[in-house]
mmCIF file of C-alpha atoms in Angstrom:
data_model
loop_
_atom_site.group_PDB
_atom_site.id
_atom_site.type_symbol
_atom_site.label_atom_id
_atom_site.label_comp_id
_atom_site.label_asym_id
_atom_site.label_seq_id
_atom_site.Cartn_x
_atom_site.Cartn_y
_atom_site.Cartn_z
ATOM 1 C CA MET A 1 25.478 -13.191 -8.897
ATOM 2 C CA LEU A 2 23.260 -11.015 -11.062
ATOM 3 C CA SER A 3 20.237 -11.823 -8.906
ATOM 4 C CA LEU A 4 22.192 -11.007 -5.743
ATOM 5 C CA ASN A 5 23.244 -7.650 -7.210
ATOM 6 C CA ASN A 6 19.622 -6.936 -8.192
ATOM 7 C CA ASN A 7 18.438 -7.762 -4.672
ATOM 8 C CA LEU A 8 21.086 -5.502 -3.139
ATOM 9 C CA TYR A 9 20.078 -2.681 -5.499
ATOM 10 C CA LEU A 10 16.406 -3.201 -4.590
ATOM 11 C CA MET A 11 17.189 -3.163 -0.860
ATOM 12 C CA LYS A 12 19.271 -0.017 -1.248
ATOM 13 C CA THR A 13 16.493 1.754 -3.189
ATOM 14 C CA ILE A 14 13.822 0.816 -0.648
ATOM 15 C CA GLU A 15 16.067 1.886 2.253
ATOM 16 C CA VAL A 16 16.663 5.332 0.692
ATOM 17 C CA LEU A 17 12.940 5.711 -0.014
ATOM 18 C CA ARG A 18 12.058 4.603 3.541
ATOM 19 C CA LYS A 19 14.422 7.153 5.086
ATOM 20 C CA LEU A 20 13.070 9.925 2.846
ATOM 21 C CA ILE A 21 9.444 9.097 3.688
ATOM 22 C CA ASN A 22 10.339 8.900 7.409
ATOM 23 C CA MET A 23 11.857 12.388 7.230
ATOM 24 C CA TYR A 24 8.882 13.682 5.237
ATOM 25 C CA TYR A 25 6.417 12.243 7.770
ATOM 26 C CA TYR A 26 8.115 13.862 10.768
ATOM 27 C CA LEU A 27 8.411 17.132 8.831
ATOM 28 C CA LEU A 28 4.657 17.034 8.108
ATOM 29 C CA LEU A 29 3.941 16.415 11.809
ATOM 30 C CA PHE A 30 6.260 19.277 12.770
ATOM 31 C CA VAL A 31 4.503 21.617 10.300
ATOM 32 C CA LEU A 32 1.073 20.529 11.609
ATOM 33 C CA ILE A 33 2.053 21.310 15.196
ATOM 34 C CA GLY A 34 3.600 24.606 14.011
ATOM 35 C CA ILE A 35 0.430 25.623 12.144
ATOM 36 C CA VAL A 36 -1.798 24.814 15.153
ATOM 37 C CA ILE A 37 0.433 26.868 17.495
ATOM 38 C CA PHE A 38 0.718 29.720 14.952
ATOM 39 C CA ILE A 39 -3.061 29.960 14.375
ATOM 40 C CA SER A 40 -3.744 29.781 18.135
ATOM 41 C CA ILE A 41 -1.309 32.671 18.753
ATOM 42 C CA MET A 42 -2.810 34.703 15.873
ATOM 43 C CA ILE A 43 -6.353 34.182 17.241
ATOM 44 C CA GLN A 44 -5.261 35.131 20.794
ATOM 45 C CA GLN A 45 -3.512 38.264 19.565
ATOM 46 C CA GLY A 46 -6.457 39.191 17.334
ATOM 47 C CA GLU A 47 -4.331 39.193 14.186
ATOM 48 C CA VAL A 48 -6.615 36.849 12.270
ATOM 49 C CA ALA A 49 -6.704 39.319 9.350
ATOM 50 C CA ASP A 50 -3.081 38.439 8.568
ATOM 51 C CA LEU A 51 -4.033 34.845 7.845
ATOM 52 C CA LYS A 52 -4.464 34.464 4.104
ATOM 53 C CA ILE A 53 -6.694 31.411 4.075
ATOM 54 C CA ILE A 54 -8.523 32.150 0.830
ATOM 55 C CA GLU A 55 -6.399 34.478 -1.240
ATOM 56 C CA ASP A 56 -7.039 38.108 -0.202
ATOM 57 C CA TYR A 57 -10.238 37.533 1.713
ATOM 58 C CA ASP A 58 -10.231 39.318 5.070
ATOM 59 C CA VAL A 59 -11.200 36.679 7.625
ATOM 60 C CA SER A 60 -11.305 39.161 10.518
ATOM 61 C CA ASN A 61 -14.894 40.116 9.548
ATOM 62 C CA ILE A 62 -16.365 36.665 10.040
ATOM 63 C CA SER A 63 -17.519 35.095 13.310
ATOM 64 C CA THR A 64 -15.229 32.777 15.283
ATOM 65 C CA LEU A 65 -17.473 29.831 14.473
ATOM 66 C CA LYS A 66 -17.269 30.524 10.728
ATOM 67 C CA PHE A 67 -13.528 31.057 11.006
ATOM 68 C CA LEU A 68 -13.089 27.737 12.808
ATOM 69 C CA ALA A 69 -15.214 26.027 10.151
ATOM 70 C CA LEU A 70 -13.058 27.649 7.479
ATOM 71 C CA ILE A 71 -9.786 26.393 8.945
ATOM 72 C CA SER A 72 -11.046 22.994 10.149
ATOM 73 C CA VAL A 73 -11.583 21.692 6.598
ATOM 74 C CA PRO A 74 -7.987 22.197 5.337
ATOM 75 C CA THR A 75 -6.687 21.001 8.715
ATOM 76 C CA THR A 76 -8.728 17.768 8.402
ATOM 77 C CA ILE A 77 -7.484 17.311 4.825
ATOM 78 C CA TYR A 78 -3.918 17.863 6.034
ATOM 79 C CA ILE A 79 -4.374 15.289 8.838
ATOM 80 C CA LEU A 80 -5.733 12.786 6.293
ATOM 81 C CA PHE A 81 -2.674 13.417 4.123
ATOM 82 C CA VAL A 82 -0.373 12.883 7.143
ATOM 83 C CA ARG A 83 -2.229 9.608 7.772
ATOM 84 C CA ALA A 84 -1.569 8.564 4.148
ATOM 85 C CA VAL A 85 2.147 9.329 4.547
ATOM 86 C CA TYR A 86 2.162 7.407 7.862
ATOM 87 C CA LEU A 87 0.659 4.358 6.121
ATOM 88 C CA LEU A 88 3.282 4.692 3.375
ATOM 89 C CA LYS A 89 5.989 4.828 6.056
ATOM 90 C CA GLU A 90 4.657 1.615 7.647
ATOM 91 C CA THR A 91 4.320 -0.079 4.250
ATOM 92 C CA LEU A 92 7.890 0.764 3.291
ATOM 93 C CA LYS A 93 9.067 -0.622 6.638
ATOM 94 C CA ASP A 94 7.372 -3.922 5.787
ATOM 95 C CA LEU A 95 8.755 -3.855 2.236
ATOM 96 C CA SER A 96 12.305 -3.167 3.431
ATOM 97 C CA GLU A 97 12.040 -6.272 5.653
ATOM 98 C CA GLY A 98 11.383 -8.330 2.516
ATOM 99 C CA ASN A 99 7.651 -8.962 3.040
ATOM 100 C CA TYR A 100 6.634 -7.960 -0.474
ATOM 101 C CA PHE A 101 3.209 -9.530 -0.763
ATOM 102 C CA SER A 102 1.714 -9.339 2.714
ATOM 103 C CA GLU A 103 -1.964 -8.607 3.274
ATOM 104 C CA LEU A 104 -0.981 -5.447 5.184
ATOM 105 C CA ILE A 105 0.846 -3.972 2.171
ATOM 106 C CA ILE A 106 -2.120 -4.605 -0.146
ATOM 107 C CA LYS A 107 -4.524 -3.053 2.378
ATOM 108 C CA ASN A 108 -2.236 -0.061 3.034
ATOM 109 C CA PHE A 109 -1.670 0.733 -0.648
ATOM 110 C CA LYS A 110 -5.439 0.732 -1.213
ATOM 111 C CA MET A 111 -5.997 3.013 1.803
ATOM 112 C CA ILE A 112 -3.143 5.374 0.772
ATOM 113 C CA GLY A 113 -4.702 5.684 -2.692
ATOM 114 C CA ARG A 114 -8.126 6.418 -1.256
ATOM 115 C CA LEU A 115 -6.768 8.977 1.223
ATOM 116 C CA ILE A 116 -4.760 10.850 -1.423
ATOM 117 C CA LEU A 117 -7.792 10.845 -3.734
ATOM 118 C CA ILE A 118 -10.066 12.125 -0.943
ATOM 119 C CA CYS A 119 -7.513 14.810 0.041
ATOM 120 C CA GLY A 120 -7.115 16.063 -3.539
ATOM 121 C CA VAL A 121 -10.812 16.124 -4.406
ATOM 122 C CA SER A 122 -11.961 17.572 -1.069
ATOM 123 C CA TYR A 123 -9.340 20.321 -1.188
ATOM 124 C CA ALA A 124 -10.435 21.289 -4.701
ATOM 125 C CA VAL A 125 -14.108 21.298 -3.635
ATOM 126 C CA TYR A 126 -13.220 23.301 -0.506
ATOM 127 C CA LYS A 127 -11.276 25.874 -2.542
ATOM 128 C CA PHE A 128 -14.124 26.197 -5.032
ATOM 129 C CA LEU A 129 -16.857 26.507 -2.391
ATOM 130 C CA ALA A 130 -14.869 28.819 -0.101
ATOM 131 C CA ARG A 131 -14.096 31.122 -3.026
ATOM 132 C CA LEU A 132 -17.741 31.032 -4.093
ATOM 133 C CA VAL A 133 -19.126 31.743 -0.617
ATOM 134 C CA MET A 134 -16.475 34.184 0.627
ATOM 135 C CA LEU A 135 -15.492 35.997 -2.551
ATOM 136 C CA GLY A 136 -18.581 35.347 -4.683
ATOM 137 C CA ASP A 137 -16.194 34.212 -7.403
ATOM 138 C CA ILE A 138 -16.569 31.102 -9.598
ATOM 139 C CA ARG A 139 -13.525 29.782 -11.393
ATOM 140 C CA LEU A 140 -13.723 26.820 -13.721
ATOM 141 C CA GLY A 141 -10.751 25.348 -15.482
ATOM 142 C CA ILE A 142 -8.155 22.601 -15.457
ATOM 143 C CA ASP A 143 -6.406 22.724 -12.134
ATOM 144 C CA PHE A 144 -3.185 20.698 -12.288
ATOM 145 C CA SER A 145 -2.981 20.628 -8.506
ATOM 146 C CA LEU A 146 -6.177 18.524 -8.620
ATOM 147 C CA ILE A 147 -5.011 16.149 -11.345
ATOM 148 C CA THR A 148 -1.804 15.145 -9.501
ATOM 149 C CA PRO A 149 -3.479 13.696 -6.353
ATOM 150 C CA ILE A 150 -6.094 11.927 -8.497
ATOM 151 C CA VAL A 151 -3.369 10.309 -10.619
ATOM 152 C CA VAL A 152 -1.241 9.387 -7.580
ATOM 153 C CA GLY A 153 -4.283 8.079 -5.663
ATOM 154 C CA LEU A 154 -5.464 5.930 -8.547
ATOM 155 C CA PHE A 155 -1.920 4.676 -9.087
ATOM 156 C CA PHE A 156 -1.691 3.494 -5.471
ATOM 157 C CA MET A 157 -5.084 1.772 -5.768
ATOM 158 C CA PHE A 158 -3.912 0.049 -8.946
ATOM 159 C CA LEU A 159 -0.638 -0.909 -7.217
ATOM 160 C CA SER A 160 -2.709 -2.541 -4.486
ATOM 161 C CA GLU A 161 -4.507 -4.664 -7.097
ATOM 162 C CA VAL A 162 -1.176 -5.609 -8.694
ATOM 163 C CA PHE A 163 0.206 -6.672 -5.317
ATOM 164 C CA ALA A 164 -2.967 -8.695 -4.620
ATOM 165 C CA LYS A 165 -2.468 -10.553 -7.930
ATOM 166 C CA ALA A 166 1.230 -11.032 -7.161
ATOM 167 C CA ARG A 167 0.331 -12.443 -3.732
ATOM 168 C CA LEU A 168 -1.979 -14.968 -5.391
ATOM 169 C CA ALA A 169 0.740 -15.912 -7.884
ATOM 170 C CA GLU A 170 3.247 -16.323 -5.052
ATOM 171 C CA GLN A 171 0.838 -18.553 -3.106
ATOM 172 C CA GLU A 172 0.269 -20.692 -6.210
ATOM 173 C CA ASN A 173 4.007 -20.871 -6.787
ATOM 174 C CA ASN A 174 4.548 -21.995 -3.192
ATOM 175 C CA LEU A 175 1.940 -24.699 -3.686
ATOM 176 C CA THR A 176 3.500 -25.965 -6.896
ATOM 177 C CA ILE A 177 5.508 -29.044 -6.014
ATOM 178 C CA MET B 1 0.684 -46.954 -4.367
ATOM 179 C CA LEU B 2 3.114 -46.296 -1.502
ATOM 180 C CA SER B 3 1.780 -49.245 0.534
ATOM 181 C CA LYS B 4 2.001 -51.489 -2.572
ATOM 182 C CA ARG B 5 5.674 -50.605 -2.884
ATOM 183 C CA ASN B 6 6.084 -50.926 0.910
ATOM 184 C CA MET B 7 7.492 -47.413 0.991
ATOM 185 C CA LYS B 8 7.018 -44.576 3.450
ATOM 186 C CA SER B 9 6.244 -40.973 2.434
ATOM 187 C CA LYS B 10 9.492 -39.779 3.954
ATOM 188 C CA GLU B 11 11.515 -42.245 1.872
ATOM 189 C CA LEU B 12 9.724 -41.218 -1.324
ATOM 190 C CA ALA B 13 10.305 -37.544 -0.509
ATOM 191 C CA GLU B 14 14.031 -38.232 -0.099
ATOM 192 C CA ILE B 15 14.225 -40.191 -3.374
ATOM 193 C CA ILE B 16 12.464 -37.542 -5.469
ATOM 194 C CA GLY B 17 14.199 -34.683 -3.693
ATOM 195 C CA ILE B 18 11.339 -32.759 -2.084
ATOM 196 C CA THR B 19 10.754 -31.835 1.540
ATOM 197 C CA THR B 20 8.403 -33.840 3.756
ATOM 198 C CA ALA B 21 6.280 -30.700 4.091
ATOM 199 C CA ASN B 22 5.815 -30.585 0.314
ATOM 200 C CA MET B 23 5.111 -34.313 0.253
ATOM 201 C CA SER B 24 2.391 -33.716 2.832
ATOM 202 C CA ILE B 25 0.914 -30.943 0.636
ATOM 203 C CA LEU B 26 0.903 -33.357 -2.323
ATOM 204 C CA LYS B 27 -0.746 -36.150 -0.349
ATOM 205 C CA SER B 28 -3.405 -33.896 1.173
ATOM 206 C CA GLY B 29 -4.364 -32.508 -2.231
ATOM 207 C CA LYS B 30 -3.608 -28.925 -1.214
ATOM 208 C CA ALA B 31 -1.072 -28.523 -4.045
ATOM 209 C CA LYS B 32 -2.131 -26.063 -6.763
ATOM 210 C CA ALA B 33 0.085 -27.687 -9.409
ATOM 211 C CA VAL B 34 2.643 -30.449 -9.906
ATOM 212 C CA ARG B 35 5.790 -29.935 -11.973
ATOM 213 C CA PHE B 36 6.421 -32.451 -14.749
ATOM 214 C CA SER B 37 9.858 -33.084 -13.229
ATOM 215 C CA THR B 38 8.259 -33.982 -9.860
ATOM 216 C CA LEU B 39 5.680 -36.216 -11.561
ATOM 217 C CA GLU B 40 8.417 -37.889 -13.552
ATOM 218 C CA ALA B 41 10.507 -38.463 -10.395
ATOM 219 C CA ILE B 42 7.519 -39.955 -8.540
ATOM 220 C CA CYS B 43 6.662 -42.265 -11.446
ATOM 221 C CA LYS B 44 10.293 -43.331 -11.699
ATOM 222 C CA ALA B 45 10.580 -43.983 -7.937
ATOM 223 C CA LEU B 46 7.308 -45.929 -7.760
ATOM 224 C CA ASP B 47 7.727 -47.543 -11.186
ATOM 225 C CA CYS B 48 4.251 -46.518 -12.298
ATOM 226 C CA GLN B 49 2.340 -44.316 -14.757
ATOM 227 C CA PRO B 50 0.926 -40.825 -13.948
ATOM 228 C CA ALA B 51 -2.591 -42.254 -14.173
ATOM 229 C CA ASP B 52 -1.766 -44.605 -11.297
ATOM 230 C CA ILE B 53 -1.163 -41.719 -8.923
ATOM 231 C CA LEU B 54 -3.530 -39.051 -10.265
ATOM 232 C CA GLU B 55 -7.276 -39.153 -9.766
ATOM 233 C CA TYR B 56 -9.981 -36.684 -10.744
ATOM 234 C CA VAL B 57 -12.459 -35.932 -7.976
ATOM 235 C CA GLU B 58 -15.359 -33.571 -8.629
ATOM 236 C CA ASP B 59 -15.735 -30.716 -6.094
#
């Protein structure tokens, strides 16, 4: 009875999490489409100066090529992040179906971790370099917005290893007669 | 040991209370481990000692 209650609680938790991540994923897609449309309109109307890409730097003075290079990096990072959330969405779908130790889940957790890590580090590097090149300003210090993705990314990579060990234990358990 | 006792794998599986699939895993040597309770049940059903049914083979 206790085990049944625990299973029900687990299923309920995973279902809530799955729905939340689903909503978050579609929201991220919606925002991505919105940003692309918004930037396109701003470029067409020549109101690029209103875009605050790097703090107060006026981007209307730079060439279109430089401007595109400037916005393509955060856009790529954003797309990578959306990909990570998509993988999480797929993983939670598998988990909610009761496939806890499948190869797909282990692979996805590892990839999610890597993507979040890449997103966090590349965004920090981008911010640092863009500020250095555009504003001629160097800022060094502990940036908590950098620590969070590193911690989350490493946690997902560790979770992948835990699931790989659990899969092995499950296989051994199934082969114990 | 099964042929000595004139017993089929399916019968032994029924006596010791495991599925035929698990019995097949045991016979093929694919099993990672054997529970003491299973070993005890096999020995009881075949009236033998563990050494009679276990054999060490080097990889």
